[in-house]
JSON list of C-alpha atoms in Angstrom, two decimals:
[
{"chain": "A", "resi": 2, "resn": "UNK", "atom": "CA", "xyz": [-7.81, -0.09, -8.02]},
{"chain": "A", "resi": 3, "resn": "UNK", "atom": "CA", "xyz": [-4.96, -2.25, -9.98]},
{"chain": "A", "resi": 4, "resn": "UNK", "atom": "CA", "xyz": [-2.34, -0.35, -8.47]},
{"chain": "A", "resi": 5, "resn": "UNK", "atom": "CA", "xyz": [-3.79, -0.75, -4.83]},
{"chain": "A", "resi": 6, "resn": "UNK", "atom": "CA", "xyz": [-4.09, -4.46, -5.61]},
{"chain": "A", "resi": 7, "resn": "UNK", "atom": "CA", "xyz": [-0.44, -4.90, -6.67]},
{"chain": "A", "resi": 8, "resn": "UNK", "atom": "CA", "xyz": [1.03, -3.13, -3.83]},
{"chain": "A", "resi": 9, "resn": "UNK", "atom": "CA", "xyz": [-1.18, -5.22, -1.57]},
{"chain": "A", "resi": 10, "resn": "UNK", "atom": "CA", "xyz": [-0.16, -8.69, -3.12]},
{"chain": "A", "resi": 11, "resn": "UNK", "atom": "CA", "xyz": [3.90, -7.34, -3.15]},
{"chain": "A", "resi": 12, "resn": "UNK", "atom": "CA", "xyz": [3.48, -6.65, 0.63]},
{"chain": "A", "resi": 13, "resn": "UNK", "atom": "CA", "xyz": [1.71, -10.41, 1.10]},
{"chain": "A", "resi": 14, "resn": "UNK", "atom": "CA", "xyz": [4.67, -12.01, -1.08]},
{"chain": "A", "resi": 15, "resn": "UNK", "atom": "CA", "xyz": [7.75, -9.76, 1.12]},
{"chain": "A", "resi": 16, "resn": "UNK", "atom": "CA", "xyz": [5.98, -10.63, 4.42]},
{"chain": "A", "resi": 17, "resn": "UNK", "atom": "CA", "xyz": [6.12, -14.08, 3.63]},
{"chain": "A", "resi": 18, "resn": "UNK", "atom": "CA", "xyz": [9.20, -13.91, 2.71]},
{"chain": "A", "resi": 19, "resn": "UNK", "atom": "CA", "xyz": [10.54, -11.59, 5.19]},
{"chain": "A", "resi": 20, "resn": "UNK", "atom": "CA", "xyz": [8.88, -14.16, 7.94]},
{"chain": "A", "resi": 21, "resn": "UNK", "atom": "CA", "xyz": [10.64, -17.35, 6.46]},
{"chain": "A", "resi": 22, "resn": "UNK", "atom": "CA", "xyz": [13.73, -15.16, 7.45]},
{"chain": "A", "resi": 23, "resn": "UNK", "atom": "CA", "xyz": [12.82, -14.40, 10.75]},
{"chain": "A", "resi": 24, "resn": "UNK", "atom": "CA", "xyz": [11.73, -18.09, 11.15]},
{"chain": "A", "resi": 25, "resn": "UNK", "atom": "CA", "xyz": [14.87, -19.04, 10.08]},
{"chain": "A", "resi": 26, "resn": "UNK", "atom": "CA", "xyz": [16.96, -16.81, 12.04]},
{"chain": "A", "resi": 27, "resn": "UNK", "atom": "CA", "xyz": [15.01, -18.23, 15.07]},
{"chain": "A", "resi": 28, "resn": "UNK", "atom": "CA", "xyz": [16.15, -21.61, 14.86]},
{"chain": "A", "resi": 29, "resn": "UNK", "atom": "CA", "xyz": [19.84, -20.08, 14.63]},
{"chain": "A", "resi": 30, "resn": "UNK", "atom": "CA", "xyz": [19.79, -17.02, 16.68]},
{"chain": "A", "resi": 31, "resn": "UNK", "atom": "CA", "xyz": [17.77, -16.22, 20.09]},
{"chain": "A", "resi": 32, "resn": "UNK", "atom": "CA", "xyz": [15.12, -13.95, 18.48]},
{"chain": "A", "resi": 33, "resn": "UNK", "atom": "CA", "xyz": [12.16, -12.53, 20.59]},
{"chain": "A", "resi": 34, "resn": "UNK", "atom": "CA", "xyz": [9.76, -13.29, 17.46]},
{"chain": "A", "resi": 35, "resn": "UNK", "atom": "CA", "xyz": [6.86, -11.31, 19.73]},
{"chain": "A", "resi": 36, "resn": "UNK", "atom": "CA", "xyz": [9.17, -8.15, 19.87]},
{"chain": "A", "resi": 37, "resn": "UNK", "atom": "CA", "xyz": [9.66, -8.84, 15.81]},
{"chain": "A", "resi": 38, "resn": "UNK", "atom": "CA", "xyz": [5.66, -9.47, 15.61]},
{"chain": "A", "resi": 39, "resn": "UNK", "atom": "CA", "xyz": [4.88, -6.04, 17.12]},
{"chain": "A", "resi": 40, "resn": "UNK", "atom": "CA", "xyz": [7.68, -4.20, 14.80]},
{"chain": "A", "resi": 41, "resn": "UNK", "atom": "CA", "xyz": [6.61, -5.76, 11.70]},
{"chain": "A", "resi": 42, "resn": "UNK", "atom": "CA", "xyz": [3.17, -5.21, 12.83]},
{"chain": "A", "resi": 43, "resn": "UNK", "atom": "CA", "xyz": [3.56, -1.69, 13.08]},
{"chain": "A", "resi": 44, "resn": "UNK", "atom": "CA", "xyz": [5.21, -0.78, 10.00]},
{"chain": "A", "resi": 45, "resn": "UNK", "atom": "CA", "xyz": [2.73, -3.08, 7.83]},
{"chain": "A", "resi": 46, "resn": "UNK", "atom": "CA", "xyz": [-0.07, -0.48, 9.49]},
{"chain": "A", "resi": 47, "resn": "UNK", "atom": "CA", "xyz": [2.28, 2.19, 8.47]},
{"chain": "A", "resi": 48, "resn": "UNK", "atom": "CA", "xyz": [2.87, 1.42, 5.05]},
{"chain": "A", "resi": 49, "resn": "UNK", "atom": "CA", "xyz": [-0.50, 0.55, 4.16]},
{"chain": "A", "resi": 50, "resn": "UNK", "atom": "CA", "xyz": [-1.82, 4.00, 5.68]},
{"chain": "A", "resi": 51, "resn": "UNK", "atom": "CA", "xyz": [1.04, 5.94, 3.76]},
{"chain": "A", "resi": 52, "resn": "UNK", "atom": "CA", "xyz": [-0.21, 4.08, 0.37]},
{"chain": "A", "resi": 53, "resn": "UNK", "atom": "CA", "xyz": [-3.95, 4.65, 1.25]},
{"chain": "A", "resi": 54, "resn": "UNK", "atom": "CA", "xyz": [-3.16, 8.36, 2.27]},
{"chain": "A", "resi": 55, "resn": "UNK", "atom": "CA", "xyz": [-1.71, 8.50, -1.15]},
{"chain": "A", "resi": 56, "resn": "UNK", "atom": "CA", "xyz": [-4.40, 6.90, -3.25]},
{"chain": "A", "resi": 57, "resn": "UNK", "atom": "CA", "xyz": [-6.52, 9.22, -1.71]},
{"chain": "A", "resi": 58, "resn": "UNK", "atom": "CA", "xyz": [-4.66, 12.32, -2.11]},
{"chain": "A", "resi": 59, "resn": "UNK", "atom": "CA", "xyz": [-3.45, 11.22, -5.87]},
{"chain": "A", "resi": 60, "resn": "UNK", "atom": "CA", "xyz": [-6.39, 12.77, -8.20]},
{"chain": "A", "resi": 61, "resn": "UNK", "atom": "CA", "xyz": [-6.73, 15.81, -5.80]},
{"chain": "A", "resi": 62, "resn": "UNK", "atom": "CA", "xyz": [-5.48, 19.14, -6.76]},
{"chain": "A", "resi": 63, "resn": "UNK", "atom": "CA", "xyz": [-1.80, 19.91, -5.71]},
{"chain": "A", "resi": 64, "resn": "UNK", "atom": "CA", "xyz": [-3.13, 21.79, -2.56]},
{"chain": "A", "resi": 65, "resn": "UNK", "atom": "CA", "xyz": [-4.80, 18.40, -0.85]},
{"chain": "A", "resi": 66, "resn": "UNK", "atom": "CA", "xyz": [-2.59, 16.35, -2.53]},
{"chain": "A", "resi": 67, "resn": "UNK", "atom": "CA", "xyz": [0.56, 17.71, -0.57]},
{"chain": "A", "resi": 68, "resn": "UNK", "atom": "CA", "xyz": [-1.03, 18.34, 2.50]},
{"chain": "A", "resi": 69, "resn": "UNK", "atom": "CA", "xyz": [-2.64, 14.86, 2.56]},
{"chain": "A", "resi": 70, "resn": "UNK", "atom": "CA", "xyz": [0.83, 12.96, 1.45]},
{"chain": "A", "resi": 71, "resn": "UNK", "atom": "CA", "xyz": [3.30, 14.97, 2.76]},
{"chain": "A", "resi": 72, "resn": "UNK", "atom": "CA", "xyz": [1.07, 15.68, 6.30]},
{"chain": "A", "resi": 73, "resn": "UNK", "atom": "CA", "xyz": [0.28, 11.93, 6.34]},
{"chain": "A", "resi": 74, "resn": "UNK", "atom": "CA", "xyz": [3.94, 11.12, 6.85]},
{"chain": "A", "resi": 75, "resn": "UNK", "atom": "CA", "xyz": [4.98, 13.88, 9.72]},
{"chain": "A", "resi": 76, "resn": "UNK", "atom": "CA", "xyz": [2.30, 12.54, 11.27]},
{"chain": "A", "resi": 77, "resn": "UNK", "atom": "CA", "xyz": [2.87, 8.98, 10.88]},
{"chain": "A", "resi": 78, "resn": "UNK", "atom": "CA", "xyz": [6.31, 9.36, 11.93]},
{"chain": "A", "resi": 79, "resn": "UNK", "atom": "CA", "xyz": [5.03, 11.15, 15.34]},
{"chain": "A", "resi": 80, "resn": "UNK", "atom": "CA", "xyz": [2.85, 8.48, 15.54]},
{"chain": "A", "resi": 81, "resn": "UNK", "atom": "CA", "xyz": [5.44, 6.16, 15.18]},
{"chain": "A", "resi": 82, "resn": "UNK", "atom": "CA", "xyz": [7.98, 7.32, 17.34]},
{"chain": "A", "resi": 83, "resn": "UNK", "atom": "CA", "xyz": [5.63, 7.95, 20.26]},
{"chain": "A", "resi": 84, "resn": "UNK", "atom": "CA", "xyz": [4.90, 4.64, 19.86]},
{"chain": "A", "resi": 85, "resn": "UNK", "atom": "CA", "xyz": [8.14, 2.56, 19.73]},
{"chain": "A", "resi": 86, "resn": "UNK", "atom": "CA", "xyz": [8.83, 4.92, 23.36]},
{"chain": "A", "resi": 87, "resn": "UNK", "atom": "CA", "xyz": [5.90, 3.84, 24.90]},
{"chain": "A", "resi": 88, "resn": "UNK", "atom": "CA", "xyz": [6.33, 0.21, 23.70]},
{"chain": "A", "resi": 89, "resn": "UNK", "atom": "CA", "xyz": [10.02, 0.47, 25.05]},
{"chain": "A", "resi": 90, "resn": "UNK", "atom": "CA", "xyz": [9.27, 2.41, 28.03]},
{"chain": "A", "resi": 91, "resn": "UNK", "atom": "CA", "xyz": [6.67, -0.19, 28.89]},
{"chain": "A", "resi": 92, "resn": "UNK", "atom": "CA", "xyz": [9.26, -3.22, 28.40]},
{"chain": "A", "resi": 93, "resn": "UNK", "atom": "CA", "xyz": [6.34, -4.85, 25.82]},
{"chain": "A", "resi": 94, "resn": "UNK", "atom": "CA", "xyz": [9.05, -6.23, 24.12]},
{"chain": "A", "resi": 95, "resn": "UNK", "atom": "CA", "xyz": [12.82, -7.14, 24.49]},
{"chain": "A", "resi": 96, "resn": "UNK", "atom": "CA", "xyz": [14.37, -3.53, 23.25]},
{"chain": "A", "resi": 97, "resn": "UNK", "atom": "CA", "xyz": [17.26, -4.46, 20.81]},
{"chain": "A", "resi": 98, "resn": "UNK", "atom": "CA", "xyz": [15.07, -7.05, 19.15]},
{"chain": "A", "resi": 99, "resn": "UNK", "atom": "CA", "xyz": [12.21, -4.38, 18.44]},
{"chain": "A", "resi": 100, "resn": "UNK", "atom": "CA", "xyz": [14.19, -1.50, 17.41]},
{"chain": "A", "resi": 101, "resn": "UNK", "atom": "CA", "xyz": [16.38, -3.75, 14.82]},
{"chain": "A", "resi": 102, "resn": "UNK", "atom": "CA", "xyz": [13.16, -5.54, 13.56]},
{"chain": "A", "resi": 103, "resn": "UNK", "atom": "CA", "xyz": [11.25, -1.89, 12.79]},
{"chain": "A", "resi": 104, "resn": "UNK", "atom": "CA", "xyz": [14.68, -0.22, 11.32]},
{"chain": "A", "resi": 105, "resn": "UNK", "atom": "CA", "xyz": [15.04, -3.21, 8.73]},
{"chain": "A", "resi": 106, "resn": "UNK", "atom": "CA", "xyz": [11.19, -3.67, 8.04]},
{"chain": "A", "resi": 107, "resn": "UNK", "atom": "CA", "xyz": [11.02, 0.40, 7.67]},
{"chain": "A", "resi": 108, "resn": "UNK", "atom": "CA", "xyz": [13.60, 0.36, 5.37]},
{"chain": "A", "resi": 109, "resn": "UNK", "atom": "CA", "xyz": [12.04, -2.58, 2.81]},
{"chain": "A", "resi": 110, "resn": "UNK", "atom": "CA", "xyz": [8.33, -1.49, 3.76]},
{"chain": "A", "resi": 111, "resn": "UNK", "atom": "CA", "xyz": [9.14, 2.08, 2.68]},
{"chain": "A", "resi": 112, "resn": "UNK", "atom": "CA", "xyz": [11.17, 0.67, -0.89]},
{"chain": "A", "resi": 113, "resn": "UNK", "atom": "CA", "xyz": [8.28, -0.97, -1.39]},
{"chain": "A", "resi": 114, "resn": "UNK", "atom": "CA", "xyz": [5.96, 2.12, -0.91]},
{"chain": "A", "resi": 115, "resn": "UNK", "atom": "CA", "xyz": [7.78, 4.44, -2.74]},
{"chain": "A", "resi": 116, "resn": "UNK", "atom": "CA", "xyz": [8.23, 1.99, -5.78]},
{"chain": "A", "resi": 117, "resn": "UNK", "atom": "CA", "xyz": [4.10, 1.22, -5.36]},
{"chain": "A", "resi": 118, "resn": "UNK", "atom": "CA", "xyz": [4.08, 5.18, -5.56]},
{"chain": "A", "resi": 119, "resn": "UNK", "atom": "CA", "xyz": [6.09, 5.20, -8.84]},
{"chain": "A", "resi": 120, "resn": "UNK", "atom": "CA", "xyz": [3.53, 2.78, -10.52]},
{"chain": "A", "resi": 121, "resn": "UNK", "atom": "CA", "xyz": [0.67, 4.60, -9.82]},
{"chain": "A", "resi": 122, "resn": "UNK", "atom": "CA", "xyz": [2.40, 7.58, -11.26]},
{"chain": "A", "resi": 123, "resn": "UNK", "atom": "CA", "xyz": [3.20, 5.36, -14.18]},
{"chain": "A", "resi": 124, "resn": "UNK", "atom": "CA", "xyz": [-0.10, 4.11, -14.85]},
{"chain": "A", "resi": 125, "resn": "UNK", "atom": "CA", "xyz": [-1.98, 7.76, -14.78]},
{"chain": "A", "resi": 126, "resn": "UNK", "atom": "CA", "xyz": [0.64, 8.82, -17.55]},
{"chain": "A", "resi": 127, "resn": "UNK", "atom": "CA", "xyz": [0.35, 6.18, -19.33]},
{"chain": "A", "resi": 128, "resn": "UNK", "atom": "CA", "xyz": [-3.60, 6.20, -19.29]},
{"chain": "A", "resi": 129, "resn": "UNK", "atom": "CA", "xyz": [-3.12, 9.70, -20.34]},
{"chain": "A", "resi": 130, "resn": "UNK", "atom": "CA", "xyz": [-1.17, 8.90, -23.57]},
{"chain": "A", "resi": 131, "resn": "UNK", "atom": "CA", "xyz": [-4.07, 6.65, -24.61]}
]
């Protein structure tokens, strides 16, 4: 429970500060901040279903454990893509704005999942050494 609570308070702490970029880049640049809500939006849902998939999955034999991890993410990727085309198809949101937004908060969401990963992993060896 620990490690879910630290990777929820890192991804309150980069939002925030991820947002007081955006905001900031607003007042400078022309930014569509609902075509950045929707993108960040998404990939917060993402992230948090990737580290729930793998909290889940992490005390199961190596059987559920890959299909649940490694079948979460095809799927949420599918899910993912069909989604940015139908929000683009659509015109939901101004296109260049969206599709830079969910590449850069991809990138730092999914650091930030894989390093949440790595701590879990930490803190089951570690409680095994005691």
């Amino acid at each position: 429970m620990k490690a879910l609570f630290d990777f929820l308070i890192k991804l309150f702490i980069l939002s925030v500060i991820l947002w007081g970029g955006v905001y900031w880049s607003s007042a400078n640049y022309p930014i569509d901040i609902n075509s950045v809500f929707v993108a960040w939006l998404m990939v917060i849902l993402n992230s948090l279903t990737g580290y729930l998939l793998f909290e889940y999955g992490f005390d199961k034999e190596s059987k559920v454990f890959t299909l649940v991890v490694f079948g979460g993410v095809a799927l949420r990727l599918l899910i993912i893509m069909a989604l940015v085309l139908v929000i683009n198809l659509l015109g939901m949101v101004k296109s260049i704005d969206f599709v830079v937004s969910f590449i850069s908060f991809y990138c730092i969401y999914l650091v930030l999942e894989i390093l949440a990963y790595q701590k879990k992993n930490q803190l089951k060896k570690n409680a095994a050494k005691n």
